[in-house]
Coordinates of C-alpha atoms (C1' of nucleotides) and ligand atoms in Angstrom, one line a residue:
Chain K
X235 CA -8.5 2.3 -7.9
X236 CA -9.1 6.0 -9.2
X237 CA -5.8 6.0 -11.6
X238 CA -3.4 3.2 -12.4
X239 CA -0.8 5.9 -13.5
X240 CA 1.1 6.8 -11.1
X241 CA 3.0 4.4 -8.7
X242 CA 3.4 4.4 -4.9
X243 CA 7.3 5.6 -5.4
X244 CA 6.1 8.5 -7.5
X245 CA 3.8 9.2 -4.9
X246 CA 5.8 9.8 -2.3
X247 CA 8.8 11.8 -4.5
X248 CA 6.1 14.5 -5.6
X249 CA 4.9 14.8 -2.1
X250 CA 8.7 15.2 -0.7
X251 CA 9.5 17.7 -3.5
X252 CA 6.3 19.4 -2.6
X253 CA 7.1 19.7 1.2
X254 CA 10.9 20.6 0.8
X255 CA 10.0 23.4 -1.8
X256 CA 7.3 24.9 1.1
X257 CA 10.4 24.7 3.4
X258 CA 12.8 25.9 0.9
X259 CA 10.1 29.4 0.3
X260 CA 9.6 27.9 -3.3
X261 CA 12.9 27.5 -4.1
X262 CA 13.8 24.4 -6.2
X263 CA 15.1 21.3 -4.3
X264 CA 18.0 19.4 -5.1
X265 CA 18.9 15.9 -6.3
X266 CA 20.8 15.3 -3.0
X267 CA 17.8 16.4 -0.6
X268 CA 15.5 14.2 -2.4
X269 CA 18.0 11.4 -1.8
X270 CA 18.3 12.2 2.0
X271 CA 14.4 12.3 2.0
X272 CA 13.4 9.4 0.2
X273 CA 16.2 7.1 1.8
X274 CA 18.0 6.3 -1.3
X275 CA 21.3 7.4 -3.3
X276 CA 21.4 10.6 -5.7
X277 CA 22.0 8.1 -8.4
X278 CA 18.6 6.8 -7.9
X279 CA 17.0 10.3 -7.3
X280 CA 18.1 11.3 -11.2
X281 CA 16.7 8.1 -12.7
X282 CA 13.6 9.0 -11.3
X283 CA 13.7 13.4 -11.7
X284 CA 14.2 12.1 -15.7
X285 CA 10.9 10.2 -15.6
X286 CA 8.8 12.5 -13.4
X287 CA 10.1 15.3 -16.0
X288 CA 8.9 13.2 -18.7
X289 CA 5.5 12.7 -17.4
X290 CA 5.1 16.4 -17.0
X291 CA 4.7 16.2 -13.2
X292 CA 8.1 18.4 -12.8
X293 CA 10.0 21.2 -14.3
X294 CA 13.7 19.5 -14.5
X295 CA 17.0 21.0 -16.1
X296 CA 19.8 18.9 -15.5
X297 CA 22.0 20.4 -12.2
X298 CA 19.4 23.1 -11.8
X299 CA 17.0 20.9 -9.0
X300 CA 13.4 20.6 -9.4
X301 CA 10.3 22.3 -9.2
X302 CA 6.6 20.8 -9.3
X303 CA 4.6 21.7 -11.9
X304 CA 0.8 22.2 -11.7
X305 CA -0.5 18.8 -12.4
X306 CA 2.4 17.7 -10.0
X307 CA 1.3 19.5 -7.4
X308 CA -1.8 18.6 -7.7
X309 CA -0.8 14.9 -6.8
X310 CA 1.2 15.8 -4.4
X311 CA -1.4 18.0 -2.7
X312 CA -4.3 15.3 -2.9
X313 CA -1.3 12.8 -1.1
X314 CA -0.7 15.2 1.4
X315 CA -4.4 15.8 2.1
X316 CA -5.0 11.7 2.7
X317 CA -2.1 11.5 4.9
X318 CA -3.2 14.4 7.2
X319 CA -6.7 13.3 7.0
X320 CA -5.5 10.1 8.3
X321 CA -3.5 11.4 11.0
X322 CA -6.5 13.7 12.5
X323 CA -8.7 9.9 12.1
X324 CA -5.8 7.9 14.0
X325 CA -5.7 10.6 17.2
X326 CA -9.1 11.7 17.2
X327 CA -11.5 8.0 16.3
X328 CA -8.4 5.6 17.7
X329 CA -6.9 7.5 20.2
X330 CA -2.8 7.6 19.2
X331 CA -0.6 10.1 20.6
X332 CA 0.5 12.7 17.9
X333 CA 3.9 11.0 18.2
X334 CA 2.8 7.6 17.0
X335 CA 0.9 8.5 13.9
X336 CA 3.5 9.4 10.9
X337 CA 4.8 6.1 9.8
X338 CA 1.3 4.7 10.2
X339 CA -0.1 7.6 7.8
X340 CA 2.9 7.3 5.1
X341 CA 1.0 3.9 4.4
X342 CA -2.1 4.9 4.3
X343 CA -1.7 8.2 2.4
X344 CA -1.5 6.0 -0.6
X345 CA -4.7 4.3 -0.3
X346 CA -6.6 5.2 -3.6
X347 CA -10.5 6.0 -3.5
X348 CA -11.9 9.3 -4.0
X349 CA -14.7 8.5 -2.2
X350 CA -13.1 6.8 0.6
X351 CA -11.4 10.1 2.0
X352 CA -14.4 12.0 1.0
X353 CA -16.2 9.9 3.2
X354 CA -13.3 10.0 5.9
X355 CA -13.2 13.7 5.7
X356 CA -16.7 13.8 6.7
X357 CA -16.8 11.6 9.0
X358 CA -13.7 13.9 10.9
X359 CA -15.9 16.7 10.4
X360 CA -13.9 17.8 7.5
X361 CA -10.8 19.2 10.0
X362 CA -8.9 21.9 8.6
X363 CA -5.7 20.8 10.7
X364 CA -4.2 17.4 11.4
X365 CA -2.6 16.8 14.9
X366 CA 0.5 18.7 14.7
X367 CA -1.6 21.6 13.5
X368 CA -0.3 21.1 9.2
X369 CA -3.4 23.0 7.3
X370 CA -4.8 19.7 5.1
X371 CA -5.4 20.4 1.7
X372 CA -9.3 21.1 0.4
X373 CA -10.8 18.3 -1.8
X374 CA -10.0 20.8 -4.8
X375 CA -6.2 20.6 -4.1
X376 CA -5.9 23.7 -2.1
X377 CA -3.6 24.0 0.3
X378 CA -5.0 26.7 3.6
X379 CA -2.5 29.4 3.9
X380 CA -1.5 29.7 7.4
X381 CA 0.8 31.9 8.7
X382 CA 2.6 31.0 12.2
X383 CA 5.6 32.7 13.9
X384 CA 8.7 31.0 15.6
X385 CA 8.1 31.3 19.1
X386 CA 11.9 32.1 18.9
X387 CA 11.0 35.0 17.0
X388 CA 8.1 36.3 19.3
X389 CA 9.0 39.8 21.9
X390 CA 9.0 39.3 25.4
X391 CA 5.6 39.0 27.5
X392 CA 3.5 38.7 24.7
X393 CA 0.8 35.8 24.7
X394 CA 0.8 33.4 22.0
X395 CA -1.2 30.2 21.3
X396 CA 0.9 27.1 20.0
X397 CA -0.4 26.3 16.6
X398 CA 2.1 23.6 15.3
X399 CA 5.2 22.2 15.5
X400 CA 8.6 22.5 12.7
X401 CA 10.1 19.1 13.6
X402 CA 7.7 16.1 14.0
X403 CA 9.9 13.7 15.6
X404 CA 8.7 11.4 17.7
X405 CA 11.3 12.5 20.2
X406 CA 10.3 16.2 19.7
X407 CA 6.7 15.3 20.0
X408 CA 7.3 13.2 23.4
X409 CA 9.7 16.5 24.7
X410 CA 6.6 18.3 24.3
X411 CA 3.6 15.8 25.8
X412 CA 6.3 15.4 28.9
X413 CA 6.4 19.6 29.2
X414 CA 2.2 19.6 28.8
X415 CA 2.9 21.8 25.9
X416 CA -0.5 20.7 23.9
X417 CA -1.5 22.2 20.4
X418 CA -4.0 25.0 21.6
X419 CA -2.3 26.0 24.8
X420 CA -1.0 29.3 25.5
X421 CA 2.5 30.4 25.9
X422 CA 4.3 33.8 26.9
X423 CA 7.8 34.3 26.6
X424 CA 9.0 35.8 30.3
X425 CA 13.0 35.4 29.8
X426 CA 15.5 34.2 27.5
X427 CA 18.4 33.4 29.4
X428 CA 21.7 35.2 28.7
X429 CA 23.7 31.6 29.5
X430 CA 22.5 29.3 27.1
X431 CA 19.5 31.3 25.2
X432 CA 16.7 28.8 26.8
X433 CA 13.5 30.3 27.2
X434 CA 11.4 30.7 30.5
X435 CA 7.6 30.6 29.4
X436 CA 4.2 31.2 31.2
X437 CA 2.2 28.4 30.1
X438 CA -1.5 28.6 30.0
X439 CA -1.3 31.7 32.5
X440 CA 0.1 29.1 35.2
X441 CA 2.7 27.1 34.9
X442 CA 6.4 27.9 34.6
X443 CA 8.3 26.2 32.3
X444 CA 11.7 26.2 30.8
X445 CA 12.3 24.8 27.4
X446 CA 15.7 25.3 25.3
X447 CA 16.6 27.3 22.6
X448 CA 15.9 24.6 20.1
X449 CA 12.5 23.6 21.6
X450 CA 11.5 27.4 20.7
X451 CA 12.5 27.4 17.9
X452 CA 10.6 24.9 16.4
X453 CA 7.3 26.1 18.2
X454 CA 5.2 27.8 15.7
X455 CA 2.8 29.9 17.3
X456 CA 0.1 32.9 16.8
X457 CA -0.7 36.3 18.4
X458 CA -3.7 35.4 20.7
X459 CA -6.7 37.6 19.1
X460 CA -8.2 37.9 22.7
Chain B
X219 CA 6.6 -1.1 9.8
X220 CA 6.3 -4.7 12.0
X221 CA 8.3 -6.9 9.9
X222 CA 9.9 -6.1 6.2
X223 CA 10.1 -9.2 5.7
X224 CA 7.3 -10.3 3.4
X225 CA 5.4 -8.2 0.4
X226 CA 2.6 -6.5 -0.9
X227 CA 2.6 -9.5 -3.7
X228 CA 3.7 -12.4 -1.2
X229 CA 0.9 -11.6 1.0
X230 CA -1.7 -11.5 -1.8
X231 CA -0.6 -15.1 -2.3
X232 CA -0.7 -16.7 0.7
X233 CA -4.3 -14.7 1.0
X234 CA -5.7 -16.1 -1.9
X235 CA -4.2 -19.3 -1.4
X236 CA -6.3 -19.9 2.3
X237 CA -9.5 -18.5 0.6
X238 CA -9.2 -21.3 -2.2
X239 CA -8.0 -24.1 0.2
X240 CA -11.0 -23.1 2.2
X241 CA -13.5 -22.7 -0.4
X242 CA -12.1 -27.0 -1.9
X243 CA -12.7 -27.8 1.5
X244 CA -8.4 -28.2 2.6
X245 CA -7.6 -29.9 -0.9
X246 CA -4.5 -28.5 -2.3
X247 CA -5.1 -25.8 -4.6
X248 CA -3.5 -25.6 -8.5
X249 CA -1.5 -22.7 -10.1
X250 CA -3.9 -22.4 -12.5
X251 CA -6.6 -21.4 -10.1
X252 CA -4.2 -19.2 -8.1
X253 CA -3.5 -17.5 -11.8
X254 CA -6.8 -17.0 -12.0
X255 CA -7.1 -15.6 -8.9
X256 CA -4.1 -13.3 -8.9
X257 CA -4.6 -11.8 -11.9
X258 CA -1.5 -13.3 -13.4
X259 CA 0.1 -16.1 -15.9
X260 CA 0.2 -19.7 -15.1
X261 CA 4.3 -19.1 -15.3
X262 CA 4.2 -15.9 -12.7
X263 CA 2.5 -18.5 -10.4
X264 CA 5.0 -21.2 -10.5
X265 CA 7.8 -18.5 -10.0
X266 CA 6.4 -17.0 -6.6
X267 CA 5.2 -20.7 -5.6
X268 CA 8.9 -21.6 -6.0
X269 CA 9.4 -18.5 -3.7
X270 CA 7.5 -19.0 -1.3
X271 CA 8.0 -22.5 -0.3
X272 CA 11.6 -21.4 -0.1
X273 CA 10.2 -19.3 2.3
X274 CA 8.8 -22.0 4.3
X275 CA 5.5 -20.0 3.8
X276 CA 3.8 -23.2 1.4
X277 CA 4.4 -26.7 0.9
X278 CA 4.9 -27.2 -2.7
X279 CA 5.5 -30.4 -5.0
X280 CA 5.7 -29.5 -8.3
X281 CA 2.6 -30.4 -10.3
X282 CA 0.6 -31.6 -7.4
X283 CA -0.6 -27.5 -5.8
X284 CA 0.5 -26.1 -2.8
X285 CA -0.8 -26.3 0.7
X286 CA 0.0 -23.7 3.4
X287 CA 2.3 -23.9 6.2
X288 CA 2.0 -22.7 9.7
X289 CA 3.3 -19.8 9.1
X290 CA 2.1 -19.3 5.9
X291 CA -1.7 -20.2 7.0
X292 CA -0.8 -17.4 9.9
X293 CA 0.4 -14.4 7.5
X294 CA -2.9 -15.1 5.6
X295 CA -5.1 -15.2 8.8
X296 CA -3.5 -11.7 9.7
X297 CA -4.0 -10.4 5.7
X298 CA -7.6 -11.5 6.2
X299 CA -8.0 -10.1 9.1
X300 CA -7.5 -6.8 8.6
X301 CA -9.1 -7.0 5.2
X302 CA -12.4 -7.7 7.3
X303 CA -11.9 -5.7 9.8
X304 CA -11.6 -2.7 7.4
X305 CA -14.7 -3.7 5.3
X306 CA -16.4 -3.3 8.6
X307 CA -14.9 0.3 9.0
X308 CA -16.3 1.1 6.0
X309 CA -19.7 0.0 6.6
X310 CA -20.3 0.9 9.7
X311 CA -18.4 4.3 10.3
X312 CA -18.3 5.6 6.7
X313 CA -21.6 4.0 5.6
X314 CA -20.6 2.7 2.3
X315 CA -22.8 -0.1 1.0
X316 CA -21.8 -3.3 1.3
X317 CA -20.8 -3.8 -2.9
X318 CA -18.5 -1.3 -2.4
X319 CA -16.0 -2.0 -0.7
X320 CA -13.9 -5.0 -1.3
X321 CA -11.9 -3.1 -3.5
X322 CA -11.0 -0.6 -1.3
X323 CA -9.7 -3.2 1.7
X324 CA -8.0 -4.8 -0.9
X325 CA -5.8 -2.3 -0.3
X326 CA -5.8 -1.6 3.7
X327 CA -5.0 -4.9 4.2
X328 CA -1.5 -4.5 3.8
X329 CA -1.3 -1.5 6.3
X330 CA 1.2 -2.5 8.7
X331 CA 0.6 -2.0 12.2
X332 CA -0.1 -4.1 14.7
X333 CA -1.1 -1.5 17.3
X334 CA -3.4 0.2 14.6
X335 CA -4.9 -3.4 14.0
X336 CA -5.6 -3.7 17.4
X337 CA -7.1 -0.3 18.2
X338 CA -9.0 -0.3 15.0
X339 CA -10.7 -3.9 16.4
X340 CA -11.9 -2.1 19.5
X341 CA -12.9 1.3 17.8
X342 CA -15.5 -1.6 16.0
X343 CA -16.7 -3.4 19.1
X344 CA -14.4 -6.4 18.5
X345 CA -16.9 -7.6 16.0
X346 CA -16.8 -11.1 15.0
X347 CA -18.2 -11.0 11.0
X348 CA -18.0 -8.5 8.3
X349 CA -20.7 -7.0 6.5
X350 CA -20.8 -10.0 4.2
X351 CA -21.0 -11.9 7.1
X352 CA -17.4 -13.5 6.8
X353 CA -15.9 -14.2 9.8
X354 CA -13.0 -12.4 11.4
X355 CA -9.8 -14.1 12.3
X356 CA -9.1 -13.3 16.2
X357 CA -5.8 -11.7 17.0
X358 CA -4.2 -15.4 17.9
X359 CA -4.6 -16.4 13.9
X360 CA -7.7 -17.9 15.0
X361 CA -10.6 -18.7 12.5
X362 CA -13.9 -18.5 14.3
X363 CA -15.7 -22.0 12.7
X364 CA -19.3 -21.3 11.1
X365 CA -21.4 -23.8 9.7
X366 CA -24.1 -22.6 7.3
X367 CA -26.1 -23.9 4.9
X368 CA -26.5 -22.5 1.5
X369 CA -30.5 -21.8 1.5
X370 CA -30.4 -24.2 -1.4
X371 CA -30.2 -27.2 0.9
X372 CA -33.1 -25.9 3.3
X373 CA -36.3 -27.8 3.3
X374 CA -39.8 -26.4 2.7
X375 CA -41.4 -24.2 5.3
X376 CA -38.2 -24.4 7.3
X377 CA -37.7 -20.9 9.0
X378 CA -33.8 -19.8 8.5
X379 CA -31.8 -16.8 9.3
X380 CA -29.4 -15.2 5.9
X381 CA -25.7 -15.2 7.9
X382 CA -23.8 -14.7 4.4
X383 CA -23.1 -15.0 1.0
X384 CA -21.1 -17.4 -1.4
X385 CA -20.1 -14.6 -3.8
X386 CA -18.9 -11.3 -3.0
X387 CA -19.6 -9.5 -6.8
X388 CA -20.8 -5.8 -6.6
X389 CA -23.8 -6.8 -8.9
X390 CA -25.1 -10.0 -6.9
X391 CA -24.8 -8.0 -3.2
X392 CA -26.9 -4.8 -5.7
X393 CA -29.5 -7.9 -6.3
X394 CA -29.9 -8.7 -2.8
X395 CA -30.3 -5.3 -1.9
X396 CA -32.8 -4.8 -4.9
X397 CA -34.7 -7.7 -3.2
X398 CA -34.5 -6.2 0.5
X399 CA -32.2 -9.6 1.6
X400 CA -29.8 -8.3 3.9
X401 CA -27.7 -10.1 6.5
X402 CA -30.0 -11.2 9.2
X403 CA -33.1 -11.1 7.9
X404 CA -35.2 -14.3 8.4
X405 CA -36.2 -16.2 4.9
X406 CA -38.7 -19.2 4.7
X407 CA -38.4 -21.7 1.3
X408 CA -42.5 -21.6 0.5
X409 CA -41.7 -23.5 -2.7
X410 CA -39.3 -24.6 -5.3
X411 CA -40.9 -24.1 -9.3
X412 CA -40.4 -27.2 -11.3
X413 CA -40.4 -25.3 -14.6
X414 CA -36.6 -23.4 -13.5
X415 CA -35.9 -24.2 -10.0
X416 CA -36.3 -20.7 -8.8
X417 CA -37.4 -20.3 -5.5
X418 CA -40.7 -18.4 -3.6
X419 CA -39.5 -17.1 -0.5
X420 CA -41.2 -15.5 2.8
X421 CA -39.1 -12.8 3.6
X422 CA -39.5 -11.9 7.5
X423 CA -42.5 -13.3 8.0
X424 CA -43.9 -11.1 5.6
X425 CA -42.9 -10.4 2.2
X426 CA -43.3 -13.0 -0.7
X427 CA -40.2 -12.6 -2.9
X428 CA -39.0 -14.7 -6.1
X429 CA -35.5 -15.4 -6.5
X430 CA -33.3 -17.2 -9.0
X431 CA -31.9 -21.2 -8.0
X432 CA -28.3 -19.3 -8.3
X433 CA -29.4 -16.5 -5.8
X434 CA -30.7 -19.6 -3.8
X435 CA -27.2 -21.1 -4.1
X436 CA -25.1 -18.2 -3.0
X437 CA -27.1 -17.5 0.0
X438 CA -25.9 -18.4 3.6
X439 CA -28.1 -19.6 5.9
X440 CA -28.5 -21.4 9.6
X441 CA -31.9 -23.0 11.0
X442 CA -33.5 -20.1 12.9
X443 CA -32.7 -20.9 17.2
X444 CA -35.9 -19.5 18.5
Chain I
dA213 C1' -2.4 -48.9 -22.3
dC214 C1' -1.5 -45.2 -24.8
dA215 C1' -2.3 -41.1 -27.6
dA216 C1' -4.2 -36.6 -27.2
dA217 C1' -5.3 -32.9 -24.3
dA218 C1' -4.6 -30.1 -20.4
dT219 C1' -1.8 -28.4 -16.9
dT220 C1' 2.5 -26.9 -15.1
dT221 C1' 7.2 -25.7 -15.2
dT222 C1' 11.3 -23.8 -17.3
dA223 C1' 13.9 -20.6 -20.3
dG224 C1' 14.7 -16.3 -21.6
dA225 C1' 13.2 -11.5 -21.7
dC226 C1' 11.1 -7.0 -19.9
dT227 C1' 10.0 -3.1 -16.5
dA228 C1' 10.4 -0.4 -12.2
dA229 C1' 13.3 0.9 -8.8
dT230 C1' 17.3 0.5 -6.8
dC231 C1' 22.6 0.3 -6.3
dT232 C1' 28.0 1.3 -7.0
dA233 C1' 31.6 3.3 -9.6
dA234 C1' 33.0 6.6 -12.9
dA235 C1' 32.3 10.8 -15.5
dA236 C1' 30.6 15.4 -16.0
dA237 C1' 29.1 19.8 -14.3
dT238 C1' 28.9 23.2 -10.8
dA239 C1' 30.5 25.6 -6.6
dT240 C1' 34.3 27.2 -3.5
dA241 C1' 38.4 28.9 -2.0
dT242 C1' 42.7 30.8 -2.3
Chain U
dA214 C1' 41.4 32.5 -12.4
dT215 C1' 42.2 28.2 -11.6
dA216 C1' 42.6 24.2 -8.9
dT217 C1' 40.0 21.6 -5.6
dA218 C1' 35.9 20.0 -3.6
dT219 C1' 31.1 19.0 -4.0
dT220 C1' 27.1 17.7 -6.5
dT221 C1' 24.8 15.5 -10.1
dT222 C1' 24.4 12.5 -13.9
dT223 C1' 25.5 8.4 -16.6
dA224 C1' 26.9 3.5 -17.2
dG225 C1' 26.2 -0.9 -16.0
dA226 C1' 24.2 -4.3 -12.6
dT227 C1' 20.7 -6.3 -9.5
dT228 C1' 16.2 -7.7 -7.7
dA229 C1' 11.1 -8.5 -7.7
dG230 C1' 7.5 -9.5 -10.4
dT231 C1' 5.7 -10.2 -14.6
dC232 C1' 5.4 -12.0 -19.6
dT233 C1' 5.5 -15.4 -24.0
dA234 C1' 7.0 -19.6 -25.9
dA235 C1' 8.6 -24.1 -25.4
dA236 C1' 9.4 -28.3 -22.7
dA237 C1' 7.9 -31.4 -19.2
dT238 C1' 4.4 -33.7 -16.6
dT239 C1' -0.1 -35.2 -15.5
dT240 C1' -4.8 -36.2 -16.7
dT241 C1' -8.3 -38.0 -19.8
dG242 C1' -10.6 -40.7 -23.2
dT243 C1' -10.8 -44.6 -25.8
Ligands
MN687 MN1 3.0 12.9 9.2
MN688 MN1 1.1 15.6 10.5
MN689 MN1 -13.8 -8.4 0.6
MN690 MN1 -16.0 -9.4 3.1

DNA sequence: ACAAAATTTTAGACTAATCTAAAAATATAT
DNA sequence: ATATATTTTTAGATTAGTCTAAAATTTTGT
């Protein structure tokens, strides 16, 4: 609709690259990662690195991995931005659980209209963060910087507010619901056992809870500011 | 996501295929109109018809058009369906104007999700038209039966009600709204010139308005109930 | 009824995205 | 340091959807 340039697959590889180079602290990603990510062979991965290269959307040397460049970023951001966008308009307007949304979004972040997700925006009252608390990308392809801990990582009896989530499984996702651990809630750390390194946690200033290692680990979570 | 089984381009088709058996009143329709149609050569179309009654999704005798099956008639239904369903989305929630956005469910109507189907239908009130006044194909595959009249056909002084148009182009549904005709609004024939067979309407009971015969031709109309 | 015109199908080719198998380059481990 | 293992790229095919040009079929007009 807006551009006829740039297809569907390409999409979805500059968004991947984008999103394991965040994970990966900006380092380059590799021919094989793309391959787990995209669901296909590395064979299939190179084909494609050669023509993103040659469209200028990455920075390619062969055996080296890949890094985006600006204009490829720039794609990737403003697919990243629908797909969050349509995340926040799935749980908040038609009522999904934050574990049913993904697969419905991956579709629909390719939807092409500029005016459409301006529209959409607004009408979620241009949300900052989609339901597993991932920042969404400004209009002008600027990704929020947000800066959450591990609640692994956070000292004993201090009180932290869940801000998002490191995995976003459907089985993760459902772990959580079935604990009432809710984006927003608060958490304190009380214990860690010695056994098995599972964590004992306060929630909300109530509830007692015990979650293992793994599940804390893949909390991310702020200092409460109160 | 609910079935893999049939494509983007397959479901374009069979879509365009029920608008055109529809619109020739159940006659067969011919490759060359479905070229038309789709965008494509007369040869593409003989290729995917080929595929598709392979598929069981068409009846097809070569050189004689192609009817749909069952199960083609009910992929279409679903295809249409959604396509409506979205253009009322857009209207109503985003408030885009009704010449703007065809194109843009062109492209959600290939989302696939049948739970986001459904719990898009009740976000809208479970409405029964779009905002061209087309109506929706119920969750069964069932295609609600309207019978209008194009105001055309009307006779003098007869007091009718505009249910929907015959063409869908950005620039007509920009006329109608240049002339204040919207969906619903009540139109009386006052009389037809015999120099160009344009028409004087009474537009709710108030407003004299001139249209053009082919205006006249591509409004939808029933005899007012009250 | 039959020639001419129009429509439709087939033949053969192209592109995008994928695959497997083999070759090349890089990383690792003694 | 060098052999071995791992990763990545290349070579060669495949599939879906499209195209042009040519052949086949149907329709039209006299
Ligand atoms: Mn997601
Ligand atoms: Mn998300
Ligand atoms: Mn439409
Ligand atoms: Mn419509």
């Amino acid at each position: 609709m807006d551009n006829q340039l740039i297809s569907f697959t390409e999409e979805n590889y500059l968004k991947i690259i984008y999103l394991l180079t965040e994970r990966h602290n900006g380092n380059e990603v590799s021919t094989n990662q793309l391959a787990e990510h995209t669901q296909t062979k590395a064979a299939s991965v190179s084909d494609m690195l050669r023509k993103l290269a040659e469209k200028s959307y990455i920075n390619y040397r062969k055996y080296q991995g890949v890094r985006l460049t600006e204009a490829g970023e720039q794609i990737a951001l403003g697919v990243i931005r629908k797909h969050r966008l349509w995340e926040v308009f799935l749980v908040e307007k038609l009522g999904f659980g934050w574990d049913e949304i993904h697969d419905i979004a991956e579709q629909l972040e390719h939807i092409d209209s500029k005016e459409l997700t301006k529209r959409l925006d607004d009408f979620l009252g241009n949300p900052q963060f989609d339901p597993h608390g991932d920042p969404i990308p400004d209009s002008k392809g600027k990704m929020p910087s947000v800066s959450y801990q591990k609640l692994s990582e956070i000292s004993l009896n201090q009180s932290v507010v869940m801000m998002g989530v490191s995995v976003h499984s459907p089985a993760f996702l459902q772990h959580l619901d079935k604990q009432q651990i809710t984006l927003g809630c608060d958490l304190k750390v009380l214990e860690i056992s010695d056994f098995d390194k599972s964590y004992d946690l306060l929630l909300n200033d109530e509830i007692r809870l015990f979650v293992s290692n793994e599940v804390a680990r893949n909390l991310l979570v702020q200092i409460s500011s109160t």
